[in-house]
Coordinates of C-alpha atoms in Angstrom, one line a residue:
M1 CA 103.2 31.3 95.2
L2 CA 104.0 34.8 93.7
D3 CA 105.7 35.3 90.4
V4 CA 108.2 38.1 90.4
P5 CA 109.3 39.3 87.1
L6 CA 111.6 42.4 86.4
L7 CA 110.0 45.9 85.8
I8 CA 111.8 47.6 83.0
V9 CA 110.4 50.4 80.7
G10 CA 107.0 49.8 82.4
Q11 CA 106.8 46.0 81.3
S12 CA 107.1 42.9 83.2
C13 CA 109.9 40.7 81.8
P14 CA 111.9 37.5 82.7
A15 CA 115.6 37.7 83.1
H16 CA 117.7 37.9 79.9
D17 CA 118.7 34.3 80.3
G18 CA 115.4 33.2 82.0
R19 CA 116.8 32.3 85.2
T20 CA 114.8 32.5 88.4
F21 CA 115.5 32.0 92.2
E22 CA 113.1 31.1 95.2
R23 CA 112.4 32.7 98.3
C24 CA 111.0 30.6 100.9
N25 CA 109.0 31.2 104.1
P26 CA 111.7 31.0 107.0
V27 CA 109.2 29.4 109.3
T28 CA 107.5 26.8 107.1
G29 CA 110.1 26.4 104.4
E30 CA 107.4 26.8 101.7
V31 CA 108.3 28.6 98.5
V32 CA 106.6 32.1 98.7
S33 CA 108.1 33.6 95.5
R34 CA 109.8 32.7 92.4
V35 CA 111.8 35.6 91.3
A36 CA 113.5 36.7 88.0
A37 CA 117.3 36.6 88.4
A38 CA 118.6 39.6 86.5
T39 CA 121.8 39.4 84.5
L40 CA 124.3 42.2 83.9
E41 CA 122.4 42.8 80.6
D42 CA 119.2 43.4 82.6
A43 CA 121.0 45.8 84.8
D44 CA 122.0 47.8 81.9
A45 CA 118.5 47.7 80.4
A46 CA 116.9 49.1 83.6
V47 CA 119.4 52.0 83.6
A48 CA 118.8 52.7 79.9
A49 CA 115.2 52.6 80.6
A50 CA 115.4 55.1 83.4
Q51 CA 117.8 57.3 81.4
A52 CA 115.4 57.5 78.6
A53 CA 112.4 58.4 80.5
F54 CA 114.4 61.1 82.5
P55 CA 114.1 64.2 80.1
A56 CA 110.2 63.9 80.1
W57 CA 109.8 63.2 83.8
A58 CA 112.3 66.0 84.8
A59 CA 110.3 68.4 82.5
L60 CA 107.0 67.8 84.1
A61 CA 105.5 70.7 86.1
P62 CA 106.0 70.1 89.7
G63 CA 102.3 70.0 90.2
E64 CA 101.9 67.2 87.9
R65 CA 104.7 65.1 89.5
R66 CA 103.0 65.9 92.8
A67 CA 99.6 64.6 91.5
R68 CA 101.2 61.4 90.1
L69 CA 103.1 60.7 93.4
L70 CA 99.8 61.3 95.5
K71 CA 98.0 58.8 93.2
G72 CA 100.8 56.4 94.0
A73 CA 100.3 56.9 97.6
E74 CA 96.5 56.2 97.4
Q75 CA 97.1 53.1 95.4
L76 CA 99.8 51.8 97.8
Q77 CA 97.2 52.0 100.6
A78 CA 94.5 50.5 98.6
R79 CA 96.6 47.5 97.9
S80 CA 97.7 46.9 101.3
G81 CA 96.5 43.3 101.2
E82 CA 98.8 42.4 98.5
F83 CA 101.9 43.7 100.5
I84 CA 100.7 41.7 103.6
A85 CA 100.2 38.6 101.4
A86 CA 103.9 38.7 100.7
A87 CA 104.9 38.9 104.5
G88 CA 105.9 35.1 104.3
E89 CA 109.0 36.1 102.4
T90 CA 110.6 37.5 105.8
G91 CA 108.4 35.7 108.4
A92 CA 107.2 39.1 109.7
M93 CA 103.9 39.8 111.4
A94 CA 101.0 41.1 109.3
N95 CA 100.7 44.3 111.5
W96 CA 104.4 45.1 110.8
Y97 CA 103.5 45.0 106.9
G98 CA 100.5 47.0 107.4
F99 CA 102.5 49.6 109.3
N100 CA 105.0 49.6 106.6
V101 CA 102.4 50.5 104.0
Q102 CA 100.9 53.3 106.1
L103 CA 104.3 54.9 106.6
A104 CA 105.4 54.3 103.0
A105 CA 102.2 56.0 101.7
S106 CA 103.1 59.0 104.1
M107 CA 106.5 59.2 102.5
L108 CA 105.1 59.3 99.2
R109 CA 102.8 62.0 100.2
E110 CA 105.6 63.9 101.8
A111 CA 107.7 63.6 98.6
A112 CA 104.8 65.0 96.6
S113 CA 104.5 67.9 98.9
M114 CA 108.2 68.7 98.3
T115 CA 108.0 69.1 94.4
T116 CA 107.4 72.9 94.7
Q117 CA 109.8 73.3 97.6
I118 CA 113.0 72.7 95.7
T119 CA 114.5 76.2 95.7
G120 CA 117.7 78.1 94.6
E121 CA 119.0 81.7 95.4
V122 CA 120.1 84.7 93.8
I123 CA 123.7 85.5 94.8
P124 CA 125.3 88.9 94.5
S125 CA 128.1 89.0 92.0
N126 CA 131.1 91.3 92.2
V127 CA 131.1 91.6 88.3
P128 CA 129.1 94.7 87.1
G129 CA 126.1 93.7 85.3
C130 CA 126.1 90.0 86.4
F131 CA 123.1 88.5 87.7
A132 CA 124.2 85.2 89.5
M133 CA 121.8 82.4 90.6
A134 CA 122.2 79.1 92.3
L135 CA 119.9 76.4 91.0
R136 CA 118.9 73.1 91.9
Q137 CA 118.2 70.6 89.2
P138 CA 117.5 66.8 88.9
C139 CA 120.5 64.8 88.7
G140 CA 119.4 62.1 86.3
V141 CA 119.1 58.2 87.1
V142 CA 119.2 57.4 90.7
L143 CA 120.0 53.9 92.1
G144 CA 118.2 52.7 95.3
I145 CA 119.3 49.7 97.1
A146 CA 116.8 48.7 99.8
P147 CA 116.7 45.9 102.5
W148 CA 114.2 43.4 103.4
N149 CA 113.6 44.3 107.1
A150 CA 111.2 47.1 106.6
P151 CA 110.6 46.4 103.0
V152 CA 107.8 48.7 102.0
I153 CA 109.1 51.6 104.0
L154 CA 112.7 51.4 103.0
A155 CA 112.3 50.8 99.3
T156 CA 109.7 53.5 99.0
R157 CA 112.1 55.8 100.8
A158 CA 114.8 55.0 98.5
I159 CA 112.9 56.3 95.3
A160 CA 110.1 58.8 96.7
M161 CA 112.3 62.0 97.1
P162 CA 114.6 61.2 94.2
L163 CA 111.4 61.1 92.0
A164 CA 110.1 64.3 93.6
C165 CA 113.2 65.9 92.8
G166 CA 112.7 65.0 89.0
N167 CA 115.0 62.0 88.8
T168 CA 114.2 58.6 87.5
V169 CA 115.0 55.5 89.3
V170 CA 116.2 52.0 89.3
L171 CA 115.4 50.1 92.5
K172 CA 117.4 47.1 93.3
A173 CA 115.3 44.6 95.3
S174 CA 116.4 42.7 98.2
E175 CA 116.9 39.0 97.5
L176 CA 114.8 38.5 100.8
S177 CA 111.9 40.4 100.0
P178 CA 111.7 40.6 96.2
A179 CA 108.0 40.5 95.8
V180 CA 107.3 43.5 98.1
H181 CA 109.9 45.6 96.2
R182 CA 108.7 44.6 92.9
L183 CA 105.1 45.4 94.0
I184 CA 106.1 48.8 95.0
G185 CA 107.2 49.4 91.4
Q186 CA 104.0 48.1 90.0
V187 CA 101.9 50.4 92.1
L188 CA 103.8 53.4 90.9
Q189 CA 103.7 52.2 87.3
D190 CA 99.9 51.6 87.8
A191 CA 99.6 55.1 89.2
G192 CA 100.7 56.6 85.9
L193 CA 104.3 57.9 86.6
G194 CA 105.2 56.8 83.2
D195 CA 107.2 54.0 81.5
G196 CA 110.7 53.7 82.6
V197 CA 110.3 56.4 85.5
V198 CA 110.5 53.5 87.9
N199 CA 112.5 50.3 87.1
V200 CA 112.9 47.3 89.5
I201 CA 115.5 44.5 89.0
S202 CA 115.8 41.5 91.3
N203 CA 118.9 39.1 91.4
A204 CA 120.0 35.9 92.8
P205 CA 121.8 36.2 96.0
A206 CA 125.0 34.9 94.3
D207 CA 124.9 37.8 91.8
A208 CA 124.4 40.6 94.1
A209 CA 128.0 41.9 94.2
A210 CA 128.3 41.8 90.3
I211 CA 124.9 43.4 89.8
V212 CA 125.5 46.3 92.2
E213 CA 128.9 47.0 90.8
R214 CA 127.5 47.1 87.3
L215 CA 124.7 49.3 88.4
I216 CA 126.9 51.8 90.2
A217 CA 129.6 51.9 87.3
N218 CA 127.0 52.8 84.7
P219 CA 127.7 56.3 83.7
A220 CA 124.0 57.0 83.4
V221 CA 123.6 56.6 87.2
R222 CA 124.3 60.0 89.0
R223 CA 123.3 59.2 92.7
V224 CA 123.2 56.1 94.8
N225 CA 121.4 55.5 98.1
F226 CA 121.7 52.4 100.1
T227 CA 120.0 51.2 103.3
G228 CA 121.6 48.1 105.0
S229 CA 124.4 46.7 106.9
T230 CA 127.6 48.6 107.6
H231 CA 129.6 45.8 106.0
V232 CA 127.9 46.1 102.8
G233 CA 127.6 49.8 103.0
R234 CA 131.4 50.2 103.2
I235 CA 131.5 48.3 99.8
V236 CA 128.9 50.4 98.2
G237 CA 130.5 53.6 99.5
E238 CA 133.9 52.4 98.1
L239 CA 132.3 51.6 94.7
S240 CA 130.5 54.8 94.5
A241 CA 133.5 56.7 95.3
R242 CA 135.6 54.9 92.8
H243 CA 133.1 55.9 90.2
L244 CA 132.7 59.3 91.6
K245 CA 129.1 58.9 92.6
P246 CA 127.7 60.6 95.7
A247 CA 126.1 58.0 98.0
L248 CA 123.7 58.4 100.9
L249 CA 124.2 55.5 103.2
E250 CA 122.0 54.5 106.1
L251 CA 123.6 51.6 107.9
G252 CA 123.8 49.6 111.1
G253 CA 122.9 50.6 114.6
K254 CA 123.4 49.6 118.2
A255 CA 121.0 52.0 119.7
P256 CA 121.5 53.0 123.4
F257 CA 118.6 53.7 125.6
L258 CA 119.5 55.8 128.6
V259 CA 117.5 55.6 131.7
L260 CA 118.3 58.4 134.3
D261 CA 117.9 58.0 138.0
D262 CA 114.7 60.2 137.8
A263 CA 113.0 58.4 134.9
D264 CA 109.4 57.2 134.8
L265 CA 110.3 53.5 134.8
D266 CA 106.8 52.3 133.6
A267 CA 107.1 54.7 130.5
A268 CA 110.7 53.7 129.9
V269 CA 109.8 49.9 130.1
E270 CA 107.1 50.3 127.3
A271 CA 109.3 52.2 125.1
A272 CA 112.3 49.8 125.7
A273 CA 110.1 46.7 124.9
F274 CA 108.7 48.2 121.9
G275 CA 112.1 49.4 120.5
A276 CA 114.0 46.2 121.4
Y277 CA 111.5 43.6 120.3
F278 CA 109.1 44.9 117.5
N279 CA 109.7 43.2 114.3
Q280 CA 112.0 40.7 116.2
G281 CA 114.6 43.6 116.8
Q282 CA 115.2 43.5 112.9
I283 CA 115.1 47.3 112.7
C284 CA 118.2 49.6 112.2
M285 CA 116.9 51.8 115.1
S286 CA 116.2 48.8 117.5
T287 CA 117.2 49.3 121.1
E288 CA 120.1 47.1 121.8
R289 CA 121.8 48.7 124.8
L290 CA 119.9 49.5 127.9
I291 CA 122.3 51.9 129.7
I292 CA 120.7 52.2 133.3
D293 CA 121.5 54.4 136.1
R294 CA 122.5 51.9 139.1
K295 CA 120.0 53.7 141.4
V296 CA 117.0 52.3 139.3
A297 CA 118.5 49.4 137.4
D298 CA 117.2 46.6 139.5
A299 CA 113.7 48.0 139.5
F300 CA 113.9 48.7 135.7
V301 CA 115.1 45.2 134.9
A302 CA 112.3 43.5 137.0
K303 CA 109.7 45.5 135.3
L304 CA 111.2 45.0 131.7
S305 CA 111.3 41.3 132.4
A306 CA 107.7 41.0 133.4
K307 CA 106.9 42.9 130.3
I308 CA 108.9 40.5 128.2
E309 CA 107.0 37.6 129.5
T310 CA 103.8 38.8 127.7
L311 CA 105.8 38.8 124.4
R312 CA 105.7 35.5 122.7
A313 CA 107.5 34.8 119.2
G314 CA 106.2 32.4 116.9
N315 CA 104.8 31.6 113.4
P316 CA 103.0 34.8 112.3
D317 CA 99.9 32.6 111.6
D318 CA 99.6 31.5 115.1
S319 CA 97.0 33.9 116.8
E320 CA 99.2 33.8 120.1
S321 CA 102.2 35.1 118.5
V322 CA 102.9 38.7 119.3
L323 CA 106.4 38.7 117.6
G324 CA 107.2 36.8 114.3
S325 CA 110.1 35.0 112.9
L326 CA 113.7 36.1 112.1
V327 CA 114.4 36.3 108.5
D328 CA 116.0 33.0 108.3
V329 CA 117.5 30.1 110.5
G330 CA 121.0 31.4 110.0
A331 CA 120.1 34.7 111.7
G332 CA 119.0 32.7 114.7
T333 CA 122.2 30.6 114.8
R334 CA 124.2 34.0 114.6
I335 CA 122.3 35.7 117.3
K336 CA 122.3 32.7 119.7
A337 CA 126.0 32.5 119.4
L338 CA 126.2 36.1 120.7
I339 CA 124.0 35.4 123.5
D340 CA 126.1 32.3 124.4
D341 CA 129.3 34.4 124.2
A342 CA 127.9 36.8 126.8
V343 CA 126.7 34.1 129.2
D344 CA 130.0 32.2 129.0
L345 CA 131.8 35.5 129.9
G346 CA 129.6 36.1 132.9
A347 CA 126.5 37.8 131.7
T348 CA 123.1 36.9 133.4
L349 CA 120.3 35.7 130.9
V350 CA 117.4 37.2 132.6
I351 CA 114.8 36.0 130.2
G352 CA 114.3 34.4 126.9
G353 CA 117.1 33.0 124.6
Q354 CA 115.1 29.9 123.5
L355 CA 115.8 29.3 119.7
Q356 CA 113.8 26.9 117.5
G357 CA 114.6 27.2 113.9
S358 CA 114.0 30.9 112.9
I359 CA 112.0 31.6 116.0
L360 CA 114.0 33.3 118.8
Q361 CA 112.2 34.3 122.0
P362 CA 112.7 37.9 123.1
T363 CA 115.9 37.9 125.4
L364 CA 117.3 40.3 128.1
L365 CA 120.7 40.0 129.5
D366 CA 122.3 41.8 132.5
G367 CA 125.8 42.5 133.6
V368 CA 127.1 42.8 130.0
T369 CA 130.7 44.1 129.7
D370 CA 133.0 45.2 127.0
T371 CA 134.7 41.9 126.9
M372 CA 131.4 40.4 125.4
R373 CA 130.6 40.5 121.7
L374 CA 127.1 41.8 122.4
Y375 CA 128.7 45.0 123.9
R376 CA 129.8 46.1 120.5
E377 CA 128.3 43.9 117.6
E378 CA 124.8 44.7 116.3
S379 CA 122.6 41.6 117.0
F380 CA 119.8 42.7 114.6
G381 CA 117.4 40.6 116.6
P382 CA 115.2 40.4 119.7
V383 CA 118.1 40.9 122.2
A384 CA 118.7 43.8 124.6
V385 CA 121.6 44.1 127.2
V386 CA 121.6 45.9 130.5
I387 CA 124.7 48.1 131.0
R388 CA 124.9 49.9 134.4
G389 CA 126.7 53.1 135.3
E390 CA 126.6 55.7 137.9
G391 CA 125.3 59.3 136.9
D392 CA 124.7 61.1 133.8
E393 CA 128.3 61.4 132.6
A394 CA 129.0 57.6 133.1
L395 CA 125.7 56.8 131.2
L396 CA 126.8 59.2 128.3
R397 CA 130.3 57.6 128.1
L398 CA 128.9 54.2 127.7
A399 CA 126.3 55.6 125.1
N400 CA 129.0 56.9 123.0
D401 CA 131.4 53.8 123.4
S402 CA 130.2 52.3 120.1
E403 CA 131.2 52.6 116.5
F404 CA 127.5 53.2 115.5
G405 CA 125.5 56.3 115.9
L406 CA 122.0 56.1 114.4
S407 CA 119.4 56.4 117.0
A408 CA 119.3 56.9 120.7
A409 CA 116.7 57.5 123.5
I410 CA 117.0 59.2 127.0
F411 CA 114.4 58.8 129.7
S412 CA 114.1 61.5 132.4
R413 CA 111.6 63.6 134.1
D414 CA 113.7 66.6 133.9
T415 CA 113.7 67.4 130.2
S416 CA 116.2 70.2 130.4
R417 CA 118.6 67.6 131.9
A418 CA 117.8 65.2 129.2
L419 CA 118.2 67.7 126.4
A420 CA 121.7 68.7 127.6
L421 CA 122.7 65.0 127.4
A422 CA 120.9 64.5 124.0
Q423 CA 123.0 67.2 122.4
R424 CA 126.2 65.2 123.5
V425 CA 125.0 61.8 122.5
E426 CA 126.9 60.8 119.2
S427 CA 123.8 59.7 117.1
G428 CA 122.1 61.2 114.1
I429 CA 118.7 60.8 116.1
C430 CA 117.9 61.2 119.6
H431 CA 114.5 60.8 121.3
I432 CA 113.8 62.2 124.8
N433 CA 111.0 60.1 126.7
G434 CA 110.2 58.1 123.4
P435 CA 111.6 54.9 121.9
T436 CA 114.6 54.6 119.7
V437 CA 112.3 53.1 116.9
H438 CA 110.6 56.3 115.6
D439 CA 110.3 57.5 111.9
E440 CA 108.3 60.1 110.2
A441 CA 108.5 61.0 106.4
Q442 CA 109.3 64.7 107.0
M443 CA 112.1 64.2 109.5
P444 CA 115.9 64.2 108.8
F445 CA 116.9 60.6 109.1
G446 CA 120.5 59.6 109.0
G447 CA 123.4 58.4 111.3
V448 CA 127.0 59.2 112.1
K449 CA 130.1 57.1 112.7
S450 CA 129.7 53.7 111.1
S451 CA 125.9 54.3 110.7
G452 CA 126.6 56.1 107.5
Y453 CA 126.3 59.7 106.2
G454 CA 123.6 61.7 104.6
S455 CA 119.8 61.9 105.4
F456 CA 116.6 60.8 104.1
G457 CA 113.5 62.6 104.8
G458 CA 111.8 65.7 103.3
K459 CA 114.0 68.7 102.9
A460 CA 117.0 67.0 104.2
S461 CA 117.4 64.8 101.2
V462 CA 116.8 67.5 98.6
E463 CA 120.5 68.3 98.6
H464 CA 121.5 64.7 97.7
F465 CA 118.9 64.1 95.1
T466 CA 119.5 67.5 93.1
Q467 CA 122.5 69.0 91.4
L468 CA 123.4 72.6 92.6
R469 CA 124.6 74.8 89.6
W470 CA 125.8 78.2 89.4
V471 CA 124.2 80.0 86.4
T472 CA 125.0 83.6 85.4
L473 CA 123.3 86.2 83.1
Q474 CA 125.5 89.1 82.0
N475 CA 123.7 92.3 81.3
G476 CA 125.8 94.9 79.5
P477 CA 129.3 95.0 78.6
R478 CA 132.2 93.2 80.6
H479 CA 135.8 94.3 80.9
Y480 CA 138.3 91.5 80.2
P481 CA 142.0 91.7 81.0
I482 CA 143.1 90.6 77.7

């Protein structure tokens, strides 16, 4: 069992009142981690620690910040085994956590490369003798709230660019992957970033709302970023607006995967299976809607069904398991209800749908219509639905018939045709002849509509994690009207 204390001012410490909570393996029920349950006083202490550390961290030369972040990336990779050992918190496969560590290390390296790329500009002034500048400076304390589904990637993303921009951070760990999020903080502490530069607090599930509100309301917190569900994102956005804190929100998705009538079906099937079922579909970019031209739909469904037969979900410790577990039994119950609703209303269950505890076999449904919940609701599980249309315009209308707009994909042998469609898909991200699940540290990552606003990733996030200021220098006398 893993012991998970808070990380405040570089020190491991229990909750103020000594309370803890436990996180159990969703497959076996065994306790994986015993976790400090932060109080409101602990939330205040974490922000105070970050605030105290801010002047020194912000004043560091960019080359020194870069060196420390690069050391953090090296240590993150070197401790990959420790992260994989905590995979039982979410029931994920070891290869998913290994991939998480590699991409998270890349994010730290990309952030390190950006420390000297935070630039301003000189702007001509109409006032004689006035030299005017637009400067980007660190904001102060940044609050990062990260989810459990890609725990190393998304928690690292929540803090890497804020740190590169000269801010200090408080990371609020997910209640479902607290050991992993705490370990990220420890890695960066051990890499020598400095006491209080990175602080990590965990909380019991029942305390989440109070802790988040306390953190956002703290005057020292100047920026907020949140990755998670649209439901919770709306709450975080409202709280941030109430306290006049800019928030970057990366929320839910219902990614459309368009297959045009000239697509390479074999390539499309491989990308669709990966996008829909990797990590049990518990990825914000997961392929949920397969929008297929009628001319090729039957062939595509047959090929994809054959591919799905090779994908078995099960206990990650079972060598025959290709896919792992859902995050908990409740997720399985919720997703099964969506499947049953679609079937009851006339959809065809092509393959899958078997549920045992937190293990749900990869599922494909055909004939899904807008009367069914699965047409619009994010399943966040290993479920993809086939929606048929005739011609590119019909496929585009179906793709955009969603409140979400995070990731999308289009498959066609005619790349000009696909690019013309991609520019009209209502999503923050669109891949041509590639899967909807694709992330790189240097790329702008964000959604539109109910998938949130703002972008993570390299240069795209500098605007959010810095304060733009206007500074003037008056050379010589100036005329005043009074």
